[in-house]
Amino acid sequence: PKDYTYNVKIGKDNAAVGNVNVTNWSTGSVIKGGDAVTTTENALLVIEKALAANKKNIEITLDADAGRDVLKKIKDALSSADDGSIELTVNGVETLCAEAFLKCTQLKSINLPNVKSIGQSAFYDCYNMEAVNAPNATSIGDMAFAACSRLRKVTLGNISKAGTKIFDLCDTRSSIDLVLSGDQRKMSYNYTETGWEPDPDGKNYKNSSEHLKCDFLGYRFKSISCGDKKYNLYS
């Protein structure tokens, strides 16, 4: 064993070493640090703590490419919450996989600030969900919001690709206010590709005849805002 003396002075921005006695110094086993906590594990911990504290507004961060297995863990973690009670923000994710929140009845609203693509049936039968905020989404898969019967507001980005039956079994005419990017172009149905794509003429959707009729992707909406211009179906 050996003895050492150090003196440690710790300041705001640095530390100086000087007089601390270290006695009976000997060789021992290496103490290994624990594994790093993954983004998914941290998100699950955030949900667990929020629900334990009876908090309904929950914000988590996931990897940009978080897949179905990760989203299933998130859904399972929310399963003990009351139906229609959770206001969830998911940061980081850019591609929301197919069936990501399928039948997640606990959702009241979801905020997806980084999502660019919403997969097929991503929110199918989330019948308690009232609001979706995905301001950077440019692609929407088939039946993404189908059977979301209580949906009231949907905010999307500049849509350049969309599937079919996106809002089936939703009361779009009476209930849903749709918010689109001011750069949104008119969309037309491509029967070959079975989906919607921007019109070849490249005309803007804002103030178009479709906008005036609150018509988008084959549905009529209660209202549609495109940039700073809003039209209501029944006014």
Coordinates of N, CA and C in Angstrom, one line a residue:
P1 N 0.8 -1.2 0.0 CA 0.0 0.0 0.0 C 0.9 1.3 0.0
K2 N 0.4 2.3 -0.6 CA 1.1 3.5 -0.7 C 0.2 4.7 -0.2
D3 N 0.8 5.7 0.3 CA 0.1 6.9 0.7 C 0.3 8.1 -0.2
Y4 N -0.7 8.8 -0.6 CA -0.6 10.0 -1.4 C -1.3 11.2 -0.8
T5 N -0.8 12.4 -1.0 CA -1.5 13.6 -0.5 C -1.8 14.5 -1.7
Y6 N -3.1 14.9 -1.7 CA -3.5 15.9 -2.8 C -4.2 17.0 -2.1
N7 N -4.2 18.1 -2.8 CA -5.0 19.3 -2.4 C -5.8 19.7 -3.6
V8 N -7.2 19.5 -3.4 CA -8.1 19.8 -4.5 C -8.8 21.1 -4.3
K9 N -8.7 22.0 -5.2 CA -9.5 23.3 -5.1 C -10.4 23.3 -6.3
I10 N -11.7 23.4 -6.1 CA -12.6 23.3 -7.2 C -13.3 24.7 -7.4
G11 N -13.1 25.3 -8.5 CA -13.7 26.6 -8.8 C -14.8 26.5 -9.7
K12 N -15.3 27.6 -10.2 CA -16.4 27.6 -11.1 C -16.1 26.9 -12.4
D13 N -14.9 27.2 -13.0 CA -14.6 26.7 -14.3 C -13.4 25.7 -14.3
N14 N -12.8 25.4 -13.2 CA -11.7 24.5 -13.2 C -11.4 23.9 -11.8
A15 N -10.5 23.0 -11.7 CA -10.2 22.4 -10.4 C -8.6 22.3 -10.3
A16 N -8.1 22.7 -9.1 CA -6.7 22.6 -8.9 C -6.4 21.5 -7.9
V17 N -5.4 20.7 -8.1 CA -5.1 19.6 -7.2 C -3.9 19.9 -6.3
G18 N -4.1 19.7 -4.9 CA -3.1 20.0 -3.9 C -3.1 19.0 -2.7
N19 N -3.7 19.2 -1.5 CA -3.5 18.3 -0.3 C -4.8 17.5 0.1
V20 N -4.9 16.3 -0.4 CA -5.9 15.3 0.1 C -5.1 14.0 0.4
N21 N -5.3 13.5 1.6 CA -4.6 12.3 1.9 C -5.3 11.0 1.4
V22 N -4.5 10.2 0.7 CA -5.0 8.9 0.2 C -4.1 7.9 0.8
T23 N -4.7 7.0 1.7 CA -3.9 6.0 2.4 C -4.2 4.6 2.0
N24 N -3.3 3.7 2.3 CA -3.6 2.3 2.0 C -4.0 2.0 0.5
W25 N -3.3 2.7 -0.4 CA -3.6 2.6 -1.8 C -3.1 1.2 -2.3
S26 N -4.0 0.5 -2.9 CA -3.6 -0.8 -3.4 C -4.4 -1.1 -4.7
T27 N -3.9 -2.1 -5.4 CA -4.6 -2.5 -6.7 C -5.8 -3.3 -6.4
G28 N -6.9 -2.9 -7.1 CA -8.2 -3.6 -6.9 C -8.8 -3.9 -8.3
S29 N -10.0 -4.3 -8.2 CA -10.7 -4.6 -9.5 C -11.3 -3.4 -10.1
V30 N -11.4 -3.4 -11.4 CA -12.0 -2.3 -12.1 C -13.5 -2.2 -11.9
I31 N -13.9 -1.0 -11.6 CA -15.4 -0.8 -11.4 C -15.9 -0.2 -12.7
K32 N -16.8 -1.0 -13.4 CA -17.3 -0.6 -14.7 C -18.5 0.2 -14.5
G33 N -18.6 1.2 -15.4 CA -19.9 2.0 -15.4 C -21.0 1.2 -16.0
G34 N -22.2 1.7 -15.7 CA -23.4 1.0 -16.3 C -23.6 1.3 -17.8
D35 N -24.4 0.6 -18.4 CA -24.7 0.8 -19.8 C -25.4 2.2 -20.0
A36 N -25.1 2.9 -21.1 CA -25.8 4.1 -21.3 C -27.3 3.9 -21.5
V37 N -28.0 4.9 -20.9 CA -29.5 4.8 -21.1 C -29.9 5.2 -22.5
T38 N -30.6 4.3 -23.2 CA -31.0 4.6 -24.5 C -32.1 5.7 -24.6
T39 N -32.3 6.2 -25.8 CA -33.4 7.2 -26.0 C -34.7 6.6 -25.6
T40 N -34.9 5.4 -26.1 CA -36.2 4.7 -25.8 C -36.4 4.5 -24.3
E41 N -35.4 4.0 -23.6 CA -35.5 3.8 -22.2 C -35.8 5.1 -21.4
N42 N -35.2 6.1 -21.9 CA -35.5 7.4 -21.2 C -36.9 7.9 -21.4
A43 N -37.4 7.7 -22.7 CA -38.8 8.0 -23.0 C -39.8 7.3 -22.1
L44 N -39.5 6.0 -22.0 CA -40.4 5.1 -21.2 C -40.4 5.6 -19.7
L45 N -39.2 6.0 -19.2 CA -39.1 6.5 -17.9 C -39.8 7.8 -17.7
V46 N -39.8 8.7 -18.7 CA -40.5 9.9 -18.6 C -42.0 9.6 -18.5
I47 N -42.5 8.7 -19.3 CA -43.9 8.3 -19.3 C -44.3 7.7 -17.9
E48 N -43.5 6.8 -17.4 CA -43.8 6.2 -16.2 C -43.9 7.2 -15.0
K49 N -42.9 8.2 -15.0 CA -43.0 9.2 -14.0 C -44.2 10.1 -14.1
A50 N -44.5 10.5 -15.4 CA -45.6 11.4 -15.6 C -46.9 10.8 -15.2
L51 N -47.1 9.5 -15.5 CA -48.4 8.8 -15.2 C -48.5 8.7 -13.6
A52 N -47.3 8.4 -13.0 CA -47.3 8.2 -11.6 C -47.7 9.5 -10.8
A53 N -47.4 10.6 -11.5 CA -47.7 11.9 -10.9 C -49.0 12.5 -11.4
N54 N -49.7 11.6 -12.2 CA -51.0 12.0 -12.7 C -51.0 13.1 -13.7
K55 N -49.8 13.2 -14.4 CA -49.7 14.2 -15.5 C -50.2 13.7 -16.8
K56 N -50.9 14.6 -17.5 CA -51.5 14.2 -18.8 C -50.8 14.7 -20.0
N57 N -50.0 15.8 -19.8 CA -49.2 16.4 -20.9 C -47.8 15.8 -20.8
I58 N -47.5 15.0 -21.8 CA -46.2 14.2 -21.7 C -45.4 14.6 -23.0
E59 N -44.1 14.8 -22.8 CA -43.2 15.1 -23.9 C -42.0 14.2 -23.8
I60 N -41.8 13.5 -24.9 CA -40.7 12.5 -25.0 C -39.9 12.8 -26.3
T61 N -38.7 12.2 -26.3 CA -37.8 12.3 -27.5 C -37.4 10.9 -27.9
L62 N -37.5 10.6 -29.2 CA -37.1 9.3 -29.7 C -36.1 9.5 -30.9
D63 N -35.5 8.5 -31.3 CA -34.6 8.5 -32.4 C -35.4 8.8 -33.7
A64 N -34.7 9.5 -34.7 CA -35.4 9.9 -35.9 C -36.0 8.7 -36.6
D65 N -35.4 7.5 -36.5 CA -35.9 6.4 -37.3 C -36.5 5.3 -36.3
A66 N -37.1 5.8 -35.2 CA -37.7 4.9 -34.3 C -38.8 4.0 -35.0
G67 N -38.7 2.7 -34.9 CA -39.5 1.8 -35.6 C -40.7 1.3 -34.8
R68 N -41.4 0.3 -35.4 CA -42.7 -0.2 -34.8 C -42.4 -0.8 -33.4
D69 N -41.3 -1.5 -33.2 CA -41.1 -2.1 -31.9 C -40.9 -1.0 -30.8
V70 N -40.3 0.1 -31.2 CA -40.2 1.2 -30.2 C -41.5 1.9 -29.9
L71 N -42.3 2.1 -31.0 CA -43.6 2.7 -30.8 C -44.6 1.8 -30.0
K72 N -44.4 0.5 -30.2 CA -45.2 -0.4 -29.4 C -44.9 -0.3 -27.9
K73 N -43.7 -0.1 -27.6 CA -43.3 0.1 -26.2 C -43.9 1.4 -25.6
I74 N -43.9 2.4 -26.5 CA -44.5 3.7 -26.0 C -46.0 3.5 -25.8
K75 N -46.7 2.8 -26.7 CA -48.1 2.6 -26.6 C -48.4 1.7 -25.3
D76 N -47.6 0.7 -25.1 CA -47.8 -0.1 -24.0 C -47.6 0.7 -22.7
A77 N -46.6 1.6 -22.7 CA -46.4 2.4 -21.5 C -47.6 3.3 -21.2
L78 N -48.3 3.7 -22.2 CA -49.4 4.6 -22.1 C -50.7 3.9 -21.7
S79 N -50.7 2.6 -21.8 CA -51.9 1.8 -21.7 C -52.7 1.9 -20.4
S80 N -52.0 2.3 -19.4 CA -52.6 2.4 -18.1 C -53.4 3.7 -17.9
A81 N -53.1 4.7 -18.8 CA -53.8 6.0 -18.7 C -55.2 5.9 -19.1
D82 N -56.0 6.8 -18.6 CA -57.4 6.9 -19.0 C -57.6 7.2 -20.5
D83 N -58.6 6.6 -21.1 CA -58.9 6.9 -22.5 C -59.1 8.4 -22.7
G84 N -58.5 8.9 -23.8 CA -58.7 10.3 -24.2 C -58.1 11.3 -23.2
S85 N -57.1 10.9 -22.5 CA -56.5 11.8 -21.5 C -55.1 12.3 -21.8
I86 N -54.4 11.7 -22.7 CA -53.0 12.0 -22.9 C -52.8 13.0 -24.1
E87 N -52.1 14.1 -23.7 CA -51.6 15.0 -24.7 C -50.1 14.8 -24.9
L88 N -49.8 14.1 -26.0 CA -48.4 13.6 -26.2 C -47.6 14.4 -27.2
T89 N -46.4 14.8 -26.9 CA -45.4 15.4 -27.8 C -44.3 14.4 -28.0
V90 N -44.0 14.1 -29.3 CA -42.9 13.1 -29.6 C -41.9 13.9 -30.5
N91 N -40.8 14.2 -29.9 CA -39.7 14.9 -30.6 C -38.8 13.9 -31.2
G92 N -38.1 14.4 -32.3 CA -37.0 13.6 -32.9 C -37.5 12.7 -34.0
V93 N -38.6 12.0 -33.9 CA -39.0 11.1 -35.0 C -39.3 11.9 -36.3
E94 N -38.7 11.4 -37.4 CA -39.0 12.0 -38.7 C -39.9 11.1 -39.6
T95 N -39.8 9.8 -39.4 CA -40.6 8.9 -40.2 C -41.5 8.1 -39.2
L96 N -42.8 8.4 -39.2 CA -43.7 7.7 -38.3 C -44.1 6.4 -39.0
C97 N -43.8 5.3 -38.5 CA -44.0 4.0 -39.2 C -45.5 3.6 -39.3
A98 N -45.8 2.7 -40.1 CA -47.2 2.2 -40.3 C -47.7 1.7 -38.9
E99 N -48.9 2.0 -38.6 CA -49.6 1.5 -37.4 C -48.9 2.0 -36.1
A100 N -48.2 3.1 -36.2 CA -47.4 3.5 -35.1 C -48.2 3.7 -33.8
F101 N -49.4 4.3 -33.9 CA -50.2 4.5 -32.8 C -51.6 3.9 -33.0
L102 N -51.6 2.8 -33.7 CA -52.9 2.1 -34.1 C -53.7 1.8 -32.8
K103 N -55.0 2.3 -32.8 CA -55.9 2.0 -31.7 C -55.3 2.4 -30.3
C104 N -54.6 3.5 -30.3 CA -54.1 4.1 -29.1 C -55.2 5.0 -28.5
T105 N -56.1 4.4 -27.7 CA -57.3 5.1 -27.3 C -57.0 6.1 -26.2
Q106 N -55.8 6.0 -25.6 CA -55.4 7.0 -24.5 C -55.1 8.4 -25.1
L107 N -54.8 8.5 -26.4 CA -54.5 9.8 -26.9 C -55.6 10.8 -27.0
K108 N -55.4 12.0 -26.5 CA -56.3 13.1 -26.7 C -55.8 14.0 -27.8
S109 N -54.5 14.2 -27.9 CA -53.8 14.9 -28.9 C -52.4 14.5 -29.1
I110 N -51.8 14.8 -30.2 CA -50.4 14.4 -30.5 C -49.7 15.5 -31.2
N111 N -48.5 15.8 -30.8 CA -47.7 16.9 -31.4 C -46.5 16.2 -32.0
L112 N -46.2 16.4 -33.3 CA -45.1 15.7 -34.0 C -44.3 16.7 -34.7
P113 N -43.5 17.5 -34.0 CA -42.8 18.7 -34.7 C -41.8 18.3 -35.7
N114 N -41.2 17.1 -35.6 CA -40.2 16.7 -36.6 C -40.6 15.7 -37.7
V115 N -41.8 15.2 -37.6 CA -42.2 14.2 -38.5 C -42.4 14.7 -39.9
K116 N -41.9 14.0 -40.9 CA -42.0 14.4 -42.3 C -42.9 13.4 -43.0
S117 N -43.0 12.2 -42.5 CA -43.8 11.1 -43.2 C -44.6 10.4 -42.2
I118 N -45.9 10.3 -42.4 CA -46.9 9.6 -41.6 C -47.3 8.3 -42.3
G119 N -47.0 7.2 -41.7 CA -47.2 5.9 -42.3 C -48.7 5.4 -42.4
Q120 N -48.9 4.4 -43.1 CA -50.2 3.8 -43.3 C -50.8 3.4 -41.9
S121 N -52.1 3.8 -41.7 CA -52.8 3.4 -40.5 C -52.1 3.9 -39.2
A122 N -51.3 4.9 -39.3 CA -50.5 5.3 -38.1 C -51.4 5.6 -36.9
F123 N -52.6 6.2 -37.2 CA -53.5 6.6 -36.1 C -54.9 5.9 -36.3
Y124 N -54.9 4.8 -37.0 CA -56.2 4.2 -37.3 C -56.9 3.9 -35.9
D125 N -58.2 4.3 -35.9 CA -59.1 3.9 -34.8 C -58.6 4.5 -33.4
C126 N -57.9 5.7 -33.5 CA -57.6 6.4 -32.3 C -58.8 7.3 -32.0
Y127 N -59.9 6.7 -31.6 CA -61.2 7.3 -31.6 C -61.4 8.4 -30.6
N128 N -60.5 8.5 -29.7 CA -60.5 9.6 -28.7 C -59.7 10.8 -29.0
M129 N -58.9 10.7 -30.0 CA -57.9 11.7 -30.4 C -58.7 12.9 -31.1
E130 N -58.4 14.1 -30.6 CA -59.1 15.3 -31.1 C -58.2 16.2 -31.9
A131 N -56.9 16.1 -31.8 CA -56.0 17.0 -32.5 C -54.7 16.4 -32.9
V132 N -54.2 16.7 -34.1 CA -52.9 16.2 -34.6 C -52.1 17.4 -35.1
N133 N -50.9 17.6 -34.6 CA -50.1 18.7 -35.1 C -48.8 18.1 -35.6
A134 N -48.7 18.2 -37.0 CA -47.5 17.6 -37.7 C -47.2 18.7 -38.8
P135 N -46.7 19.8 -38.4 CA -46.5 20.9 -39.3 C -45.4 20.7 -40.4
N136 N -44.6 19.7 -40.2 CA -43.6 19.4 -41.3 C -43.9 18.2 -42.1
A137 N -45.0 17.6 -41.9 CA -45.4 16.3 -42.6 C -45.6 16.6 -44.1
T138 N -45.0 15.9 -44.9 CA -45.2 16.1 -46.4 C -45.7 14.9 -47.1
S139 N -45.8 13.8 -46.3 CA -46.3 12.5 -46.9 C -47.2 11.8 -45.9
I140 N -48.3 11.3 -46.4 CA -49.3 10.6 -45.5 C -49.7 9.3 -46.2
G141 N -49.7 8.2 -45.4 CA -50.0 6.9 -45.9 C -51.5 6.6 -45.9
D142 N -51.9 5.6 -46.5 CA -53.3 5.1 -46.6 C -53.9 5.0 -45.1
M143 N -55.1 5.5 -45.0 CA -55.9 5.3 -43.7 C -55.2 5.9 -42.5
A144 N -54.3 6.8 -42.7 CA -53.5 7.4 -41.6 C -54.4 7.8 -40.4
F145 N -55.5 8.5 -40.7 CA -56.3 9.0 -39.6 C -57.7 8.4 -39.7
A146 N -57.9 7.3 -40.4 CA -59.2 6.7 -40.5 C -59.7 6.2 -39.2
A147 N -61.1 6.4 -39.0 CA -61.8 6.0 -37.8 C -61.4 6.8 -36.5
C148 N -60.8 8.0 -36.8 CA -60.6 8.9 -35.7 C -61.8 9.8 -35.5
S149 N -62.8 9.2 -35.0 CA -64.2 9.9 -35.1 C -64.3 11.2 -34.3
R150 N -63.4 11.4 -33.3 CA -63.5 12.7 -32.6 C -62.5 13.7 -33.0
L151 N -61.9 13.5 -34.1 CA -60.8 14.4 -34.6 C -61.5 15.8 -34.9
R152 N -60.8 16.9 -34.4 CA -61.3 18.2 -34.6 C -60.4 19.1 -35.3
K153 N -59.1 18.9 -35.2 CA -58.1 19.8 -35.8 C -56.9 19.0 -36.3
V154 N -56.5 19.2 -37.5 CA -55.3 18.5 -38.1 C -54.4 19.6 -38.8
T155 N -53.1 19.6 -38.3 CA -52.2 20.6 -38.9 C -51.1 19.8 -39.6
L156 N -50.9 20.1 -40.9 CA -50.0 19.3 -41.7 C -49.0 20.3 -42.4
G157 N -48.0 19.8 -43.1 CA -47.0 20.6 -43.8 C -47.4 20.7 -45.3
N158 N -46.5 20.9 -46.1 CA -46.7 21.0 -47.6 C -46.8 19.6 -48.1
I159 N -48.0 19.1 -48.3 CA -48.1 17.7 -48.7 C -47.8 17.5 -50.1
S160 N -46.9 16.5 -50.4 CA -46.5 16.2 -51.8 C -46.8 14.8 -52.2
K161 N -47.3 14.0 -51.2 CA -47.6 12.6 -51.5 C -48.6 12.1 -50.4
A162 N -49.8 11.6 -50.9 CA -50.8 11.1 -50.0 C -51.5 9.9 -50.5
G163 N -51.8 9.0 -49.6 CA -52.5 7.7 -50.0 C -54.0 7.9 -50.1
T164 N -54.7 6.8 -49.9 CA -56.2 6.9 -50.0 C -56.8 6.6 -48.6
K165 N -58.1 6.9 -48.5 CA -58.9 6.6 -47.3 C -58.3 7.2 -46.1
I166 N -57.6 8.3 -46.2 CA -56.9 8.9 -45.1 C -57.8 9.3 -43.9
F167 N -58.9 9.9 -44.3 CA -59.9 10.4 -43.3 C -61.2 9.6 -43.3
D168 N -61.2 8.4 -43.8 CA -62.4 7.6 -43.8 C -62.9 7.4 -42.4
L169 N -64.2 7.3 -42.3 CA -64.9 7.2 -41.0 C -64.6 8.3 -40.0
C170 N -64.3 9.5 -40.6 CA -64.2 10.7 -39.8 C -65.2 11.7 -40.3
D171 N -65.7 12.5 -39.4 CA -66.7 13.5 -39.8 C -66.0 14.8 -40.2
T172 N -65.4 14.8 -41.4 CA -64.6 15.9 -41.8 C -65.4 17.1 -42.1
R173 N -66.6 17.0 -42.6 CA -67.5 18.1 -43.0 C -67.9 18.9 -41.8
S174 N -68.3 18.2 -40.7 CA -68.9 18.9 -39.6 C -67.8 19.2 -38.5
S175 N -66.7 18.5 -38.5 CA -65.9 18.6 -37.3 C -64.4 19.0 -37.5
I176 N -63.8 18.7 -38.6 CA -62.4 18.9 -38.7 C -62.0 20.2 -39.4
D177 N -61.1 21.0 -38.6 CA -60.5 22.2 -39.2 C -59.1 21.7 -39.6
L178 N -58.8 21.9 -40.9 CA -57.5 21.4 -41.5 C -56.6 22.7 -41.7
V179 N -55.4 22.5 -41.3 CA -54.4 23.6 -41.5 C -53.3 23.1 -42.4
L180 N -53.0 23.8 -43.5 CA -52.0 23.4 -44.4 C -51.0 24.5 -44.6
S181 N -49.8 24.2 -45.1 CA -48.7 25.1 -45.4 C -49.2 26.1 -46.4
G182 N -48.7 27.4 -46.3 CA -49.0 28.4 -47.3 C -48.5 28.0 -48.7
D183 N -47.5 27.1 -48.7 CA -46.9 26.7 -50.0 C -47.6 25.5 -50.6
Q184 N -48.6 25.0 -50.0 CA -49.3 23.8 -50.5 C -49.7 24.0 -51.9
R185 N -49.5 23.0 -52.8 CA -49.9 23.0 -54.2 C -51.2 22.2 -54.3
K186 N -52.0 22.5 -55.3 CA -53.2 21.7 -55.6 C -52.8 20.2 -55.8
M187 N -53.6 19.3 -55.4 CA -53.4 17.9 -55.5 C -54.3 17.2 -56.5
S188 N -53.9 16.2 -57.2 CA -54.8 15.4 -58.0 C -54.5 13.9 -57.8
Y189 N -55.5 13.2 -58.1 CA -55.5 11.7 -57.8 C -54.8 11.0 -59.0
N190 N -53.8 10.2 -58.7 CA -53.0 9.5 -59.7 C -53.6 8.0 -59.6
Y191 N -54.3 7.6 -60.6 CA -54.9 6.3 -60.6 C -53.9 5.2 -60.9
T192 N -52.8 5.5 -61.5 CA -51.7 4.6 -61.7 C -51.0 4.2 -60.4
E193 N -50.7 5.3 -59.7 CA -49.9 5.1 -58.4 C -50.9 4.9 -57.2
T194 N -52.2 5.1 -57.5 CA -53.2 4.9 -56.4 C -52.9 5.8 -55.2
G195 N -53.0 7.1 -55.5 CA -52.7 8.1 -54.5 C -52.7 9.5 -55.0
W196 N -52.5 10.5 -54.1 CA -52.5 11.9 -54.5 C -51.1 12.4 -54.6
E197 N -51.0 13.3 -55.6 CA -49.7 14.0 -55.9 C -50.0 15.4 -56.4
P198 N -49.0 16.3 -56.3 CA -49.3 17.7 -56.8 C -49.7 17.7 -58.3
D199 N -50.6 18.6 -58.6 CA -51.0 18.8 -60.0 C -49.8 19.2 -60.9
P200 N -49.8 18.7 -62.1 CA -48.7 19.0 -63.0 C -48.5 20.4 -63.3
D201 N -49.6 21.2 -63.2 CA -49.5 22.6 -63.5 C -48.8 23.4 -62.3
G202 N -48.7 22.8 -61.2 CA -47.9 23.4 -60.1 C -48.6 24.6 -59.5
K203 N -49.9 24.7 -59.6 CA -50.6 25.8 -59.0 C -50.8 25.7 -57.5
N204 N -50.8 26.8 -56.9 CA -50.9 26.9 -55.4 C -52.3 26.5 -55.0
Y205 N -52.4 25.8 -53.9 CA -53.8 25.5 -53.4 C -54.5 26.7 -52.8
K206 N -53.8 27.6 -52.2 CA -54.3 28.7 -51.6 C -55.2 29.5 -52.5
N207 N -56.4 29.8 -52.1 CA -57.4 30.5 -52.9 C -57.9 29.8 -54.2
S208 N -57.5 28.6 -54.3 CA -58.0 27.8 -55.5 C -59.5 27.5 -55.3
S209 N -60.1 27.0 -56.4 CA -61.5 26.6 -56.3 C -61.7 25.5 -55.2
E210 N -60.7 24.6 -55.1 CA -60.8 23.5 -54.1 C -60.7 24.1 -52.7
H211 N -59.8 25.1 -52.5 CA -59.7 25.8 -51.2 C -61.1 26.4 -50.8
L212 N -61.6 27.1 -51.8 CA -62.9 27.8 -51.5 C -64.0 26.8 -51.1
K213 N -63.9 25.6 -51.6 CA -64.9 24.6 -51.3 C -64.5 23.7 -50.1
C214 N -63.4 24.1 -49.5 CA -62.8 23.3 -48.4 C -62.6 21.8 -48.8
D215 N -62.1 21.6 -50.0 CA -61.9 20.3 -50.6 C -60.4 20.0 -50.6
F216 N -60.0 18.8 -50.0 CA -58.6 18.4 -50.0 C -58.5 16.9 -49.9
L217 N -57.7 16.3 -50.8 CA -57.5 14.9 -50.9 C -58.9 14.1 -51.0
G218 N -59.8 14.7 -51.6 CA -61.1 14.0 -51.8 C -62.1 14.2 -50.7
Y219 N -61.8 15.0 -49.7 CA -62.7 15.2 -48.6 C -63.1 16.7 -48.5
R220 N -64.3 16.9 -48.0 CA -64.7 18.2 -47.6 C -64.5 18.4 -46.1
F221 N -63.9 19.6 -45.7 CA -63.6 19.8 -44.3 C -64.5 21.0 -43.8
K222 N -64.6 21.0 -42.5 CA -65.3 22.1 -41.8 C -64.7 23.5 -42.2
S223 N -63.4 23.5 -42.2 CA -62.6 24.7 -42.7 C -61.3 24.2 -43.1
I224 N -60.7 25.0 -44.0 CA -59.3 24.8 -44.4 C -58.5 26.1 -44.4
S225 N -57.4 26.1 -43.6 CA -56.5 27.3 -43.6 C -55.3 26.9 -44.4
C226 N -54.9 27.8 -45.3 CA -53.7 27.6 -46.1 C -52.9 28.9 -46.0
G227 N -51.8 28.8 -45.2 CA -51.1 30.0 -45.0 C -52.0 30.9 -44.1
D228 N -52.1 32.2 -44.6 CA -52.9 33.2 -43.9 C -54.4 33.3 -44.3
K229 N -54.8 32.3 -45.2 CA -56.1 32.4 -45.8 C -57.0 31.2 -45.3
K230 N -58.1 31.5 -44.7 CA -59.0 30.4 -44.2 C -60.4 30.5 -44.8
Y231 N -60.9 29.4 -45.2 CA -62.3 29.3 -45.8 C -63.1 28.3 -44.9
N232 N -64.3 28.6 -44.7 CA -65.2 27.7 -43.9 C -66.2 27.1 -44.9
L233 N -66.5 25.9 -44.6 CA -67.5 25.2 -45.5 C -68.9 25.8 -45.4
Y234 N -69.3 26.1 -44.3 CA -70.7 26.6 -44.1 C -70.8 28.1 -43.8
S235 N -70.0 28.9 -44.5 CA -70.2 30.3 -44.4 C -70.1 31.0 -45.7

